[in-house]
PDB file of C-alpha atoms in Angstrom:
ATOM      1  CA  UNK A 842       0.000   0.000   0.000  1.00  0.00           C
ATOM      2  CA  UNK A 843       1.364   3.444  -0.949  1.00  0.00           C
ATOM      3  CA  UNK A 844       2.175   6.066   1.671  1.00  0.00           C
ATOM      4  CA  UNK A 845      -0.671   8.312   0.479  1.00  0.00           C
ATOM      5  CA  UNK A 846      -3.182   5.485   0.783  1.00  0.00           C
ATOM      6  CA  UNK A 847      -1.920   4.683   4.277  1.00  0.00           C
ATOM      7  CA  UNK A 848      -2.471   8.332   5.241  1.00  0.00           C
ATOM      8  CA  UNK A 849      -5.930   8.330   3.672  1.00  0.00           C
ATOM      9  CA  UNK A 850      -6.883   5.179   5.567  1.00  0.00           C
ATOM     10  CA  UNK A 851      -5.618   6.691   8.823  1.00  0.00           C
ATOM     11  CA  UNK A 852      -7.599   9.885   8.143  1.00  0.00           C
ATOM     12  CA  UNK A 853     -10.731   7.871   7.374  1.00  0.00           C
ATOM     13  CA  UNK A 854     -10.464   6.039  10.660  1.00  0.00           C
ATOM     14  CA  UNK A 855      -9.991   9.327  12.547  1.00  0.00           C
ATOM     15  CA  UNK A 856     -12.944  10.857  10.701  1.00  0.00           C
ATOM     16  CA  UNK A 857     -15.179   7.851  11.479  1.00  0.00           C
ATOM     17  CA  UNK A 858     -14.252   7.963  15.179  1.00  0.00           C
ATOM     18  CA  UNK A 859     -14.801  11.712  15.366  1.00  0.00           C
ATOM     19  CA  UNK A 860     -18.166  11.640  13.573  1.00  0.00           C
ATOM     20  CA  UNK A 861     -19.401   8.768  15.708  1.00  0.00           C
ATOM     21  CA  UNK A 862     -18.167  10.622  18.787  1.00  0.00           C
ATOM     22  CA  UNK A 863     -20.106  13.722  17.747  1.00  0.00           C
ATOM     23  CA  UNK A 864     -23.285  11.650  17.490  1.00  0.00           C
ATOM     24  CA  UNK A 865     -22.933  10.295  21.016  1.00  0.00           C
ATOM     25  CA  UNK A 866     -21.126  13.205  22.694  1.00  0.00           C
ATOM     26  CA  UNK A 867     -22.606  14.143  26.085  1.00  0.00           C
ATOM     27  CA  UNK A 868     -20.650  17.310  26.795  1.00  0.00           C
ATOM     28  CA  UNK A 869     -19.465  20.475  25.063  1.00  0.00           C
ATOM     29  CA  UNK A 870     -15.884  19.543  25.984  1.00  0.00           C
ATOM     30  CA  UNK A 871     -16.135  16.220  24.133  1.00  0.00           C
ATOM     31  CA  UNK A 872     -17.825  17.866  21.141  1.00  0.00           C
ATOM     32  CA  UNK A 873     -14.953  20.336  20.751  1.00  0.00           C
ATOM     33  CA  UNK A 874     -12.400  17.524  20.832  1.00  0.00           C
ATOM     34  CA  UNK A 875     -14.272  15.431  18.242  1.00  0.00           C
ATOM     35  CA  UNK A 876     -14.627  18.473  15.984  1.00  0.00           C
ATOM     36  CA  UNK A 877     -10.879  19.010  16.241  1.00  0.00           C
ATOM     37  CA  UNK A 878     -10.311  15.377  15.238  1.00  0.00           C
ATOM     38  CA  UNK A 879     -12.484  15.962  12.173  1.00  0.00           C
ATOM     39  CA  UNK A 880     -10.383  18.965  11.191  1.00  0.00           C
ATOM     40  CA  UNK A 881      -7.174  16.964  11.636  1.00  0.00           C
ATOM     41  CA  UNK A 882      -8.621  14.182   9.467  1.00  0.00           C
ATOM     42  CA  UNK A 883      -9.406  16.730   6.744  1.00  0.00           C
ATOM     43  CA  UNK A 884      -5.879  18.150   6.902  1.00  0.00           C
ATOM     44  CA  UNK A 885      -4.279  14.707   6.635  1.00  0.00           C
ATOM     45  CA  UNK A 886      -6.537  13.837   3.689  1.00  0.00           C
ATOM     46  CA  UNK A 887      -5.693  17.160   2.029  1.00  0.00           C
ATOM     47  CA  UNK A 888      -1.956  16.484   2.377  1.00  0.00           C
ATOM     48  CA  UNK A 889      -2.345  13.025   0.849  1.00  0.00           C
ATOM     49  CA  UNK A 890      -4.625  14.002  -2.046  1.00  0.00           C
ATOM     50  CA  UNK A 891      -3.677  17.579  -2.911  1.00  0.00           C
ATOM     51  CA  UNK A 892      -7.190  18.797  -2.120  1.00  0.00           C
ATOM     52  CA  UNK A 893      -7.949  21.746   0.136  1.00  0.00           C
ATOM     53  CA  UNK A 894      -9.136  20.870   3.677  1.00  0.00           C
ATOM     54  CA  UNK A 895     -12.394  22.764   3.078  1.00  0.00           C
ATOM     55  CA  UNK A 896     -13.040  20.713  -0.071  1.00  0.00           C
ATOM     56  CA  UNK A 897     -12.442  17.493   1.861  1.00  0.00           C
ATOM     57  CA  UNK A 898     -14.796  18.600   4.647  1.00  0.00           C
ATOM     58  CA  UNK A 899     -17.536  19.520   2.162  1.00  0.00           C
ATOM     59  CA  UNK A 900     -17.664  15.904   0.981  1.00  0.00           C
ATOM     60  CA  UNK A 901     -18.932  14.701   4.356  1.00  0.00           C
ATOM     61  CA  UNK A 902     -22.433  15.080   5.728  1.00  0.00           C
ATOM     62  CA  UNK A 903     -22.873  16.354   9.298  1.00  0.00           C
ATOM     63  CA  UNK A 904     -22.601  13.519  11.812  1.00  0.00           C
ATOM     64  CA  UNK A 905     -26.078  12.203  12.617  1.00  0.00           C
ATOM     65  CA  UNK A 906     -25.538   8.510  13.166  1.00  0.00           C
ATOM     66  CA  UNK A 907     -22.878   5.785  13.351  1.00  0.00           C
ATOM     67  CA  UNK A 908     -20.425   6.178  10.465  1.00  0.00           C
ATOM     68  CA  UNK A 909     -20.316   3.368   7.884  1.00  0.00           C
ATOM     69  CA  UNK A 910     -18.513   2.842   4.539  1.00  0.00           C
ATOM     70  CA  UNK A 911     -19.975   4.205   1.306  1.00  0.00           C
ATOM     71  CA  UNK A 912     -21.237   1.550  -1.137  1.00  0.00           C
ATOM     72  CA  UNK A 913     -20.314   1.616  -4.833  1.00  0.00           C
ATOM     73  CA  UNK A 914     -22.431  -0.610  -7.115  1.00  0.00           C
ATOM     74  CA  UNK A 915     -20.949  -1.758 -10.451  1.00  0.00           C
ATOM     75  CA  UNK A 916     -22.899  -3.662 -13.113  1.00  0.00           C
ATOM     76  CA  UNK A 917     -21.042  -6.376 -15.032  1.00  0.00           C
ATOM     77  CA  UNK A 918     -22.647  -6.880 -18.459  1.00  0.00           C
ATOM     78  CA  UNK A 919     -21.338  -9.125 -21.240  1.00  0.00           C
ATOM     79  CA  UNK A 920     -22.797  -9.511 -24.732  1.00  0.00           C
ATOM     80  CA  UNK A 921     -22.990 -12.644 -26.897  1.00  0.00           C
ATOM     81  CA  UNK A 922     -19.386 -12.065 -28.028  1.00  0.00           C
ATOM     82  CA  UNK A 923     -18.135 -12.065 -24.422  1.00  0.00           C
ATOM     83  CA  UNK A 924     -17.397  -8.348 -24.714  1.00  0.00           C
ATOM     84  CA  UNK A 925     -17.892  -6.233 -21.605  1.00  0.00           C
ATOM     85  CA  UNK A 926     -20.009  -3.074 -21.358  1.00  0.00           C
ATOM     86  CA  UNK A 927     -18.077   0.062 -20.374  1.00  0.00           C
ATOM     87  CA  UNK A 928     -18.980   3.739 -20.114  1.00  0.00           C
ATOM     88  CA  UNK A 929     -16.682   6.743 -20.492  1.00  0.00           C
ATOM     89  CA  UNK A 930     -16.854   8.975 -17.443  1.00  0.00           C
ATOM     90  CA  UNK A 931     -17.129  12.729 -17.960  1.00  0.00           C
ATOM     91  CA  UNK A 932     -15.231  13.357 -14.722  1.00  0.00           C
ATOM     92  CA  UNK A 933     -11.891  11.987 -15.946  1.00  0.00           C
ATOM     93  CA  UNK A 934     -12.468  10.933 -19.576  1.00  0.00           C
ATOM     94  CA  UNK A 935     -11.685   7.306 -18.769  1.00  0.00           C
ATOM     95  CA  UNK A 936     -13.829   4.159 -18.870  1.00  0.00           C
ATOM     96  CA  UNK A 937     -15.591   2.154 -16.183  1.00  0.00           C
ATOM     97  CA  UNK A 938     -18.265  -0.413 -15.532  1.00  0.00           C
ATOM     98  CA  UNK A 939     -21.684   1.292 -15.344  1.00  0.00           C
ATOM     99  CA  UNK A 940     -22.582   2.162 -11.764  1.00  0.00           C
ATOM    100  CA  UNK A 941     -22.143   4.560  -8.891  1.00  0.00           C
ATOM    101  CA  UNK A 942     -23.041   5.192  -5.267  1.00  0.00           C
ATOM    102  CA  UNK A 943     -25.945   3.157  -3.898  1.00  0.00           C
ATOM    103  CA  UNK A 944     -29.243   5.007  -3.501  1.00  0.00           C
ATOM    104  CA  UNK A 945     -31.514   4.971  -0.463  1.00  0.00           C
ATOM    105  CA  UNK A 946     -34.730   3.117  -1.299  1.00  0.00           C
ATOM    106  CA  UNK A 947     -33.148   0.833  -3.881  1.00  0.00           C
ATOM    107  CA  UNK A 948     -31.734  -2.664  -3.423  1.00  0.00           C
ATOM    108  CA  UNK A 949     -28.240  -3.382  -4.849  1.00  0.00           C
ATOM    109  CA  UNK A 950     -29.824  -5.201  -7.819  1.00  0.00           C
ATOM    110  CA  UNK A 951     -32.151  -2.287  -8.452  1.00  0.00           C
ATOM    111  CA  UNK A 952     -29.259   0.177  -8.342  1.00  0.00           C
ATOM    112  CA  UNK A 953     -27.290  -1.907 -10.861  1.00  0.00           C
ATOM    113  CA  UNK A 954     -30.194  -2.038 -13.337  1.00  0.00           C
ATOM    114  CA  UNK A 955     -31.014   1.659 -12.832  1.00  0.00           C
ATOM    115  CA  UNK A 956     -27.433   2.794 -13.381  1.00  0.00           C
ATOM    116  CA  UNK A 957     -27.098   0.782 -16.607  1.00  0.00           C
ATOM    117  CA  UNK A 958     -30.357   2.232 -17.929  1.00  0.00           C
ATOM    118  CA  UNK A 959     -29.457   5.806 -16.970  1.00  0.00           C
ATOM    119  CA  UNK A 960     -25.890   5.658 -18.278  1.00  0.00           C
ATOM    120  CA  UNK A 961     -26.396   3.615 -21.463  1.00  0.00           C
ATOM    121  CA  UNK A 962     -30.102   3.200 -22.288  1.00  0.00           C
ATOM    122  CA  UNK A 963     -29.803  -0.600 -22.131  1.00  0.00           C
ATOM    123  CA  UNK A 964     -32.149  -2.856 -20.153  1.00  0.00           C
ATOM    124  CA  UNK A 965     -30.528  -5.504 -17.963  1.00  0.00           C
ATOM    125  CA  UNK A 966     -31.588  -8.125 -15.438  1.00  0.00           C
ATOM    126  CA  UNK A 967     -29.283  -8.440 -12.396  1.00  0.00           C
ATOM    127  CA  UNK A 968     -28.709 -12.153 -11.796  1.00  0.00           C
ATOM    128  CA  UNK A 969     -25.795 -12.734  -9.447  1.00  0.00           C
ATOM    129  CA  UNK A 970     -23.435 -11.069  -7.007  1.00  0.00           C
ATOM    130  CA  UNK A 971     -19.861 -11.685  -8.164  1.00  0.00           C
ATOM    131  CA  UNK A 972     -17.762  -9.847  -5.595  1.00  0.00           C
ATOM    132  CA  UNK A 973     -17.715  -7.487  -2.621  1.00  0.00           C
ATOM    133  CA  UNK A 974     -14.388  -5.687  -2.364  1.00  0.00           C
ATOM    134  CA  UNK A 975     -12.943  -3.322   0.208  1.00  0.00           C
ATOM    135  CA  UNK A 976     -11.490  -0.571  -1.977  1.00  0.00           C
ATOM    136  CA  UNK A 977      -8.595   0.028   0.417  1.00  0.00           C
ATOM    137  CA  UNK A 978      -7.364  -3.539  -0.099  1.00  0.00           C
ATOM    138  CA  UNK A 979      -6.875  -3.095  -3.873  1.00  0.00           C
ATOM    139  CA  UNK A 980      -4.544  -0.739  -5.806  1.00  0.00           C
ATOM    140  CA  UNK A 981      -7.081   2.002  -6.523  1.00  0.00           C
ATOM    141  CA  UNK A 982      -5.969   5.652  -6.285  1.00  0.00           C
ATOM    142  CA  UNK A 983      -6.441   7.185  -2.851  1.00  0.00           C
ATOM    143  CA  UNK A 984      -9.784   8.931  -2.260  1.00  0.00           C
ATOM    144  CA  UNK A 985     -11.228  10.610   0.858  1.00  0.00           C
ATOM    145  CA  UNK A 986     -13.899   7.964   1.510  1.00  0.00           C
ATOM    146  CA  UNK A 987     -13.901   4.388   2.798  1.00  0.00           C
ATOM    147  CA  UNK A 988     -15.701   2.325   0.158  1.00  0.00           C
ATOM    148  CA  UNK A 989     -17.101  -1.170  -0.363  1.00  0.00           C
ATOM    149  CA  UNK A 990     -17.532  -2.108  -4.036  1.00  0.00           C
ATOM    150  CA  UNK A 991     -20.297  -4.503  -5.166  1.00  0.00           C
ATOM    151  CA  UNK A 992     -19.915  -6.176  -8.588  1.00  0.00           C
ATOM    152  CA  UNK A 993     -23.233  -7.567  -9.891  1.00  0.00           C
ATOM    153  CA  UNK A 994     -23.552  -9.711 -13.018  1.00  0.00           C
ATOM    154  CA  UNK A 995     -26.425  -8.591 -15.260  1.00  0.00           C
ATOM    155  CA  UNK A 996     -28.036 -10.155 -18.339  1.00  0.00           C
ATOM    156  CA  UNK A 997     -28.584  -7.929 -21.344  1.00  0.00           C
ATOM    157  CA  UNK A 998     -32.300  -7.834 -22.157  1.00  0.00           C
ATOM    158  CA  UNK A 999     -32.788  -5.041 -24.696  1.00  0.00           C
ATOM    159  CA  UNK A1000     -32.808  -1.304 -25.182  1.00  0.00           C
ATOM    160  CA  UNK A1001     -30.439   0.797 -27.255  1.00  0.00           C
ATOM    161  CA  UNK A1002     -27.658   3.242 -26.555  1.00  0.00           C
ATOM    162  CA  UNK A1003     -28.869   6.734 -25.606  1.00  0.00           C
ATOM    163  CA  UNK A1004     -27.106   9.977 -24.725  1.00  0.00           C
ATOM    164  CA  UNK A1005     -26.726  11.186 -21.139  1.00  0.00           C
ATOM    165  CA  UNK A1006     -25.185  14.351 -19.717  1.00  0.00           C
ATOM    166  CA  UNK A1007     -22.490  12.793 -17.519  1.00  0.00           C
ATOM    167  CA  UNK A1008     -21.347   9.969 -19.824  1.00  0.00           C
ATOM    168  CA  UNK A1009     -19.116  10.731 -22.824  1.00  0.00           C
ATOM    169  CA  UNK A1010     -19.443   7.334 -24.499  1.00  0.00           C
ATOM    170  CA  UNK A1011     -20.400   3.713 -24.109  1.00  0.00           C
ATOM    171  CA  UNK A1012     -19.678   0.431 -25.824  1.00  0.00           C
ATOM    172  CA  UNK A1013     -18.741  -3.223 -25.585  1.00  0.00           C
ATOM    173  CA  UNK A1014     -15.051  -4.119 -25.502  1.00  0.00           C
ATOM    174  CA  UNK A1015     -12.979  -7.264 -25.824  1.00  0.00           C
ATOM    175  CA  UNK A1016     -10.994  -7.987 -22.694  1.00  0.00           C
ATOM    176  CA  UNK A1017      -7.798  -7.872 -24.756  1.00  0.00           C
ATOM    177  CA  UNK A1018      -8.620  -4.366 -26.008  1.00  0.00           C
ATOM    178  CA  UNK A1019      -9.795  -2.456 -22.932  1.00  0.00           C
ATOM    179  CA  UNK A1020      -9.647   1.363 -23.207  1.00  0.00           C
ATOM    180  CA  UNK A1021      -7.962   3.491 -20.510  1.00  0.00           C
ATOM    181  CA  UNK A1022      -9.849   2.734 -17.302  1.00  0.00           C
ATOM    182  CA  UNK A1023     -11.023   5.095 -14.563  1.00  0.00           C
ATOM    183  CA  UNK A1024      -8.953   3.397 -11.877  1.00  0.00           C
ATOM    184  CA  UNK A1025     -10.867   4.973  -9.006  1.00  0.00           C
ATOM    185  CA  UNK A1026     -13.891   3.012 -10.240  1.00  0.00           C
ATOM    186  CA  UNK A1027     -12.506  -0.238 -11.654  1.00  0.00           C
ATOM    187  CA  UNK A1028      -9.150  -1.951 -12.177  1.00  0.00           C
ATOM    188  CA  UNK A1029      -8.115  -4.133 -15.157  1.00  0.00           C
ATOM    189  CA  UNK A1030      -7.585  -7.117 -12.873  1.00  0.00           C
ATOM    190  CA  UNK A1031     -11.086  -6.701 -11.454  1.00  0.00           C
ATOM    191  CA  UNK A1032     -12.582  -6.902 -14.947  1.00  0.00           C
ATOM    192  CA  UNK A1033     -10.539 -10.028 -15.648  1.00  0.00           C
ATOM    193  CA  UNK A1034     -11.756 -11.551 -12.369  1.00  0.00           C
ATOM    194  CA  UNK A1035     -15.393 -10.725 -13.208  1.00  0.00           C
ATOM    195  CA  UNK A1036     -15.013 -12.437 -16.592  1.00  0.00           C
ATOM    196  CA  UNK A1037     -13.676 -15.575 -14.886  1.00  0.00           C
ATOM    197  CA  UNK A1038     -16.676 -15.612 -12.526  1.00  0.00           C
ATOM    198  CA  UNK A1039     -19.028 -15.009 -15.463  1.00  0.00           C
ATOM    199  CA  UNK A1040     -17.615 -18.056 -17.282  1.00  0.00           C
ATOM    200  CA  UNK A1041     -17.614 -20.210 -14.119  1.00  0.00           C
ATOM    201  CA  UNK A1042     -20.970 -19.610 -12.370  1.00  0.00           C
ATOM    202  CA  UNK A1043     -20.174 -22.225  -9.720  1.00  0.00           C
ATOM    203  CA  UNK A1044     -17.408 -20.086  -8.239  1.00  0.00           C
ATOM    204  CA  UNK A1045     -18.009 -18.647  -4.778  1.00  0.00           C
ATOM    205  CA  UNK A1046     -18.589 -14.914  -4.443  1.00  0.00           C
ATOM    206  CA  UNK A1047     -15.310 -13.046  -3.892  1.00  0.00           C
ATOM    207  CA  UNK A1048     -15.358 -11.382  -0.478  1.00  0.00           C
ATOM    208  CA  UNK A1049     -12.668  -9.272   1.141  1.00  0.00           C
TER     209      UNK A1049
END
């Protein structure tokens, strides 16, 4: 693990402790100390990522309950040629599996199908969980949040490609000819692993 990722992980743990402490704090003295821990977490994250502390802080909601990891849902869709569906992200111009943060009120399967429809126009049926990965345990770039990633295999059912404001492109790609990937969202080795699980449905779900 790189030094920056170690710092990010440390800052995330401090932030989680401070936010949880703010929820259960019983005195003004304790509240001040937990708020100071939050500011220190933001400063450490800023040093590791190049962001400003205020920008880091703005990415967190006020503490209201016990702090838990964010959940990233990614849909894994292959066509009849064993090509994988990817979308080009507007944020960095690179490619990823369709998906994003989980939404309140939707199950993981519902999020996967919704994200594919919104980002590509295609209709899919989620059929199987392939993997649950702790982002910090894989060589993704460092980000301010602690994230669990769900990879859900989906069957292509219909629809056609449509335009959307936050996606620059979409298409099916051979595994040997993957475009530049948005590494914050998906790694080449993760796509290769998902293909292996797709071809061997008897394999156990990968779980960090």
